[in-house]
Amino acid sequence: MFLKQRHMEGHPNADPEYGINTSTYDWSVRVFRQIKKLLKVRITLHGSPDIIDRGHIFLFNHFARFETFIPQYLMYEARKVYCCSVASAEFFEEEDSVLAGFLRDVGVIPNNYPRLLPWLAEQILLGRKVVIFPEGGMVKDRRVLDKRGRYSIYSRVSMDRRKHHTGAAVLAMGLEIFKMAVRRAEHQGQQERLTSWAEALGMESREALLAAAHQPTIVVPANITFYPIRINEHILSSAAELLSRGLSRRAAEEILIEGNILLRNTDMDIQFGHPIIASESWHHWETWLAKWVAPRIGTIDDVFAVTRKPANTKERLLAGRLRQRAQIVRNKYMREMYQAVTVNLSHLASTLILYRARRNRIEIDRAEFFRSLYLAIKYTQRLPHVHLHRSLQDPEEYRNLLEGEHSGLQELIDTAKASGLIEVHPDRYRLLPKLLHEHEFDEIRIENVISVYANEIEPISGITEAVKRALSVEKKLSALELANLQFDDEVRSWRWDSKHYAKHAPSLTSPAITAAASPRPFFLKARSSNGAGVILIHELLSSPAEMRDFGGRLADLGFHALGVRLKGHGTSPYDLKDRRWEDWLESLRRGYEIMKAYASHIYIVGTGIGGLLALQLASEQPERLAGIAAISPPFKFSASGPMAPLLRSPNILVRWMSRRNSRPFVERTPEYPQYAYREVPLRTLYELRRLIQELEESLADVQCPVLLAQADHDPILDPESARMIYKALTSKNRILRSVHADRHNMLAEDIGGIRDIVIRFLTRDAPAG
């Protein structure tokens, strides 16, 4: 009965106890799926799942015990493929144990199995994937480079550093030699031999064998990165308590560190590196030796016997060369595996701290440290082929470093303080000698997490240089350079939001945006500047694209023109649904800070809701603000306009929709569909109402010159909308213009000569060029 349940290889020397029981495998995947819901680990598999289809041998680094079960699960979830893997023989010591039986059923084989490599090769030919952890054991210190820059790791068995295992490389090359033998038999018409091999492997036909033989053996290195790694005072005290109960330091450390990874919010990012073709770059004479050996191969075991017990001179030559080739392939895939780290904020902060500590620069000004870390992020973003964690991709995650705040960084600092690595003072940090101490292998994750983080990214070329550059540039960074970096953040924020909310695209009734021009923010710098800058703010539901043409004209006139993107716009209606009006105003504030580096006089031109936000910012009376042009500001809506039914009580609608868990959008036909969303989040209408109510209290504080303009036949606004704002303003220099037009958004197509009206307002007091 047991054998019938299994999909077994048919090799005459096969051990019938090993093989995948597909029903058990499927059941274990379902169980793990449920367990995953209870854990606080956010597991993300990056890259195209196609690589799972193409690859055969998948390699992963090893930092925590539980991660050894996750790659197989993710690959099954993504592509419904079965995976075999290798585990320590200690789990199979009691052959009749429940654990040993379960591991055998899900394709796990002990590392001391006599037919280990032939068995794995057979599984690959049968269409299974093989998962291997080539480090051989957990690398808790994440130290993989020695002092000479060569790859090596600590071995618990030898109590010293050693090279990485070559088993995966030997498996790949042995499989290639067997495939070569199959292709040779096909070429010579040896049908009986092919049929015999196919039957021995348990394959359906010799055609299936030939199909497998004509595929190159592909090794896929991958990296598992955890963030954050938490060690706090509670963990330190718990470790002491566990040790006092007689638990070994190794066991206590693993329970505490890995328990925190599993049970507290942790990101587990898995990145695939560049695939490696096992037979790539073989020399012609190596191929000739392999072809010479091919006729002597009776079973797949014979291939691997060549490397262990070569029978003659040619086999000895081939075995020697294969050992050298295995080391080359091993170095290749280990380099790829370590280059695939998902770099996060704590990696850069730890590298920065250790770099200073090693140079005996033990005092760090707090503001300098935060600013240097921000610069290190910006320089790291420019590095090619570096995988960035969301803490370095989404500016919302790191931009407040410039303000001296960051919750994630504070957690790292608190950990370092609790571990005795750093002293924290109100305005500075002091680096303590323990940062540079050597620690036992089973202590370092608790005693010095700074080193663990820094070790993990040391193999990535360019990171250390990015940190060094940040430290050297920090004190002499100009306002213009900083403004350029901050504008880059605005572009990155748009890209991040677009990518993040793209998953909702199938649920929309129409494409979110079909813009002819890119909805990204823009910054057009005047070739011959007049010293002034204009910030352009788009309409609700639209994007900077509608303002870009006008921005180009302003730049020709000598104005620097910055088109800001209000948060939630230019991406997806689902993005906008999650934003408050305060988020829109914050987008404008960031644009204002950028423009301050370029202009002595700043104007803000906003259309629709952009005009309201401009007035709200003006009420704060920021320095250098020279004037506001609010075009079609929506202060009061037409009783018969298309938005009237929705705008009467949007807060009630929002509550009604949320109670029914319904789709929180209404469809509309925008004036300019090439720029704007076609679906309006009900929450956004509620936020618009909130903004108008806030502005009612703030208009009296606006002191700068203001131009208000509204179409005399605006299809959305009440004819008195702009006049109501005009009356509420106390600014001595305010202008109200009625434009003959029947469009709400006049600036987009320059209706009624509105652009010239705005330009006259901007140039009447603008400094001469």
PDB file of N, CA and C in Angstrom, residues 487 491 516-525 536-538 542-556 561-564 675 747-748 755:
ATOM      1  N   PHE A 487      13.505  65.739  -4.873  1.00  0.00           N
ATOM      2  CA  PHE A 487      12.626  65.590  -6.027  1.00  0.00           C
ATOM      3  C   PHE A 487      12.684  64.160  -6.558  1.00  0.00           C
ATOM      4  N   VAL A 491       9.562  61.326  -7.399  1.00  0.00           N
ATOM      5  CA  VAL A 491       9.402  60.425  -8.549  1.00  0.00           C
ATOM      6  C   VAL A 491       9.342  58.974  -8.072  1.00  0.00           C
ATOM      7  N   ALA A 516      -1.717  60.289 -22.108  1.00  0.00           N
ATOM      8  CA  ALA A 516      -0.762  60.397 -23.213  1.00  0.00           C
ATOM      9  C   ALA A 516       0.576  60.869 -22.690  1.00  0.00           C
ATOM     10  N   ALA A 517       0.538  61.710 -21.650  1.00  0.00           N
ATOM     11  CA  ALA A 517       1.760  62.186 -21.000  1.00  0.00           C
ATOM     12  C   ALA A 517       1.894  61.473 -19.658  1.00  0.00           C
ATOM     13  N   SER A 518       3.121  61.308 -19.218  1.00  0.00           N
ATOM     14  CA  SER A 518       3.365  60.590 -17.973  1.00  0.00           C
ATOM     15  C   SER A 518       2.776  61.341 -16.789  1.00  0.00           C
ATOM     16  N   PRO A 519       2.111  60.630 -15.867  1.00  0.00           N
ATOM     17  CA  PRO A 519       1.557  61.276 -14.678  1.00  0.00           C
ATOM     18  C   PRO A 519       2.586  61.525 -13.578  1.00  0.00           C
ATOM     19  N   ARG A 520       3.836  61.260 -13.835  1.00  0.00           N
ATOM     20  CA  ARG A 520       4.872  61.476 -12.826  1.00  0.00           C
ATOM     21  C   ARG A 520       5.062  62.967 -12.575  1.00  0.00           C
ATOM     22  N   PRO A 521       5.534  63.354 -11.403  1.00  0.00           N
ATOM     23  CA  PRO A 521       5.841  64.767 -11.149  1.00  0.00           C
ATOM     24  C   PRO A 521       6.963  65.239 -12.058  1.00  0.00           C
ATOM     25  N   PHE A 522       7.008  66.536 -12.317  1.00  0.00           N
ATOM     26  CA  PHE A 522       8.051  67.070 -13.202  1.00  0.00           C
ATOM     27  C   PHE A 522       8.682  68.310 -12.585  1.00  0.00           C
ATOM     28  N   PHE A 523       9.903  68.591 -12.990  1.00  0.00           N
ATOM     29  CA  PHE A 523      10.628  69.781 -12.554  1.00  0.00           C
ATOM     30  C   PHE A 523      11.350  70.347 -13.769  1.00  0.00           C
ATOM     31  N   LEU A 524      10.809  71.439 -14.321  1.00  0.00           N
ATOM     32  CA  LEU A 524      11.380  72.078 -15.507  1.00  0.00           C
ATOM     33  C   LEU A 524      12.165  73.300 -15.060  1.00  0.00           C
ATOM     34  N   LYS A 525      13.473  73.233 -15.227  1.00  0.00           N
ATOM     35  CA  LYS A 525      14.340  74.319 -14.747  1.00  0.00           C
ATOM     36  C   LYS A 525      14.626  75.286 -15.882  1.00  0.00           C
ATOM     37  N   LEU A 536       3.089  74.052  -9.563  1.00  0.00           N
ATOM     38  CA  LEU A 536       1.838  73.787 -10.262  1.00  0.00           C
ATOM     39  C   LEU A 536       1.136  72.596  -9.619  1.00  0.00           C
ATOM     40  N   ILE A 537      -0.148  72.789  -9.283  1.00  0.00           N
ATOM     41  CA  ILE A 537      -0.905  71.732  -8.603  1.00  0.00           C
ATOM     42  C   ILE A 537      -2.106  71.349  -9.457  1.00  0.00           C
ATOM     43  N   HIS A 538      -2.226  70.086  -9.731  1.00  0.00           N
ATOM     44  CA  HIS A 538      -3.281  69.591 -10.614  1.00  0.00           C
ATOM     45  C   HIS A 538      -4.624  69.491  -9.889  1.00  0.00           C
ATOM     46  N   SER A 542      -6.836  64.043 -11.064  1.00  0.00           N
ATOM     47  CA  SER A 542      -5.976  64.174 -12.235  1.00  0.00           C
ATOM     48  C   SER A 542      -4.518  63.899 -11.851  1.00  0.00           C
ATOM     49  N   SER A 543      -3.579  64.459 -12.616  1.00  0.00           N
ATOM     50  CA  SER A 543      -2.160  64.206 -12.379  1.00  0.00           C
ATOM     51  C   SER A 543      -1.345  65.387 -12.885  1.00  0.00           C
ATOM     52  N   PRO A 544      -0.041  65.451 -12.587  1.00  0.00           N
ATOM     53  CA  PRO A 544       0.795  66.549 -13.084  1.00  0.00           C
ATOM     54  C   PRO A 544       0.810  66.673 -14.606  1.00  0.00           C
ATOM     55  N   ALA A 545       0.419  65.609 -15.303  1.00  0.00           N
ATOM     56  CA  ALA A 545       0.466  65.649 -16.764  1.00  0.00           C
ATOM     57  C   ALA A 545      -0.354  66.811 -17.321  1.00  0.00           C
ATOM     58  N   GLU A 546      -1.465  67.166 -16.667  1.00  0.00           N
ATOM     59  CA  GLU A 546      -2.323  68.235 -17.190  1.00  0.00           C
ATOM     60  C   GLU A 546      -1.664  69.613 -17.084  1.00  0.00           C
ATOM     61  N   MET A 547      -0.609  69.718 -16.262  1.00  0.00           N
ATOM     62  CA  MET A 547       0.045  71.010 -16.042  1.00  0.00           C
ATOM     63  C   MET A 547       1.388  71.125 -16.766  1.00  0.00           C
ATOM     64  N   ARG A 548       1.835  70.039 -17.361  1.00  0.00           N
ATOM     65  CA  ARG A 548       3.197  70.042 -17.910  1.00  0.00           C
ATOM     66  C   ARG A 548       3.358  71.029 -19.062  1.00  0.00           C
ATOM     67  N   ASP A 549       2.388  71.125 -19.955  1.00  0.00           N
ATOM     68  CA  ASP A 549       2.497  72.048 -21.084  1.00  0.00           C
ATOM     69  C   ASP A 549       2.614  73.492 -20.600  1.00  0.00           C
ATOM     70  N   PHE A 550       1.787  73.849 -19.644  1.00  0.00           N
ATOM     71  CA  PHE A 550       1.860  75.202 -19.084  1.00  0.00           C
ATOM     72  C   PHE A 550       3.187  75.403 -18.353  1.00  0.00           C
ATOM     73  N   GLY A 551       3.671  74.350 -17.704  1.00  0.00           N
ATOM     74  CA  GLY A 551       4.964  74.438 -17.025  1.00  0.00           C
ATOM     75  C   GLY A 551       6.092  74.723 -17.994  1.00  0.00           C
ATOM     76  N   GLY A 552       6.025  74.126 -19.182  1.00  0.00           N
ATOM     77  CA  GLY A 552       7.044  74.391 -20.197  1.00  0.00           C
ATOM     78  C   GLY A 552       7.043  75.846 -20.626  1.00  0.00           C
ATOM     79  N   ARG A 553       5.860  76.413 -20.749  1.00  0.00           N
ATOM     80  CA  ARG A 553       5.779  77.825 -21.142  1.00  0.00           C
ATOM     81  C   ARG A 553       6.362  78.722 -20.049  1.00  0.00           C
ATOM     82  N   LEU A 554       6.079  78.400 -18.798  1.00  0.00           N
ATOM     83  CA  LEU A 554       6.638  79.189 -17.701  1.00  0.00           C
ATOM     84  C   LEU A 554       8.160  79.094 -17.657  1.00  0.00           C
ATOM     85  N   ALA A 555       8.698  77.898 -17.920  1.00  0.00           N
ATOM     86  CA  ALA A 555      10.152  77.730 -17.929  1.00  0.00           C
ATOM     87  C   ALA A 555      10.783  78.569 -19.029  1.00  0.00           C
ATOM     88  N   ASP A 556      10.107  78.682 -20.176  1.00  0.00           N
ATOM     89  CA  ASP A 556      10.606  79.532 -21.264  1.00  0.00           C
ATOM     90  C   ASP A 556      10.636  81.007 -20.858  1.00  0.00           C
ATOM     91  N   ALA A 561       9.689  75.596 -12.977  1.00  0.00           N
ATOM     92  CA  ALA A 561       8.321  75.090 -12.861  1.00  0.00           C
ATOM     93  C   ALA A 561       8.324  73.668 -12.301  1.00  0.00           C
ATOM     94  N   LEU A 562       7.697  73.506 -11.159  1.00  0.00           N
ATOM     95  CA  LEU A 562       7.637  72.212 -10.484  1.00  0.00           C
ATOM     96  C   LEU A 562       6.194  71.729 -10.454  1.00  0.00           C
ATOM     97  N   GLY A 563       5.936  70.590 -11.086  1.00  0.00           N
ATOM     98  CA  GLY A 563       4.604  69.987 -11.070  1.00  0.00           C
ATOM     99  C   GLY A 563       4.539  68.915 -10.010  1.00  0.00           C
ATOM    100  N   VAL A 564       3.878  69.204  -8.902  1.00  0.00           N
ATOM    101  CA  VAL A 564       3.800  68.229  -7.811  1.00  0.00           C
ATOM    102  C   VAL A 564       2.688  67.217  -8.109  1.00  0.00           C
ATOM    103  N   TYR A 675      -6.053  62.362 -18.627  1.00  0.00           N
ATOM    104  CA  TYR A 675      -5.283  62.692 -17.432  1.00  0.00           C
ATOM    105  C   TYR A 675      -5.880  62.120 -16.152  1.00  0.00           C
ATOM    106  N   LEU A 747      -7.187  75.568 -17.338  1.00  0.00           N
ATOM    107  CA  LEU A 747      -5.742  75.616 -17.597  1.00  0.00           C
ATOM    108  C   LEU A 747      -5.275  74.505 -18.523  1.00  0.00           C
ATOM    109  N   ALA A 748      -5.927  73.339 -18.469  1.00  0.00           N
ATOM    110  CA  ALA A 748      -5.455  72.181 -19.225  1.00  0.00           C
ATOM    111  C   ALA A 748      -5.356  72.476 -20.713  1.00  0.00           C
ATOM    112  N   ARG A 755      -4.252  81.141 -19.356  1.00  0.00           N
ATOM    113  CA  ARG A 755      -2.810  81.082 -19.103  1.00  0.00           C
ATOM    114  C   ARG A 755      -2.183  82.475 -19.146  1.00  0.00           C
TER     115      ARG A 755
END
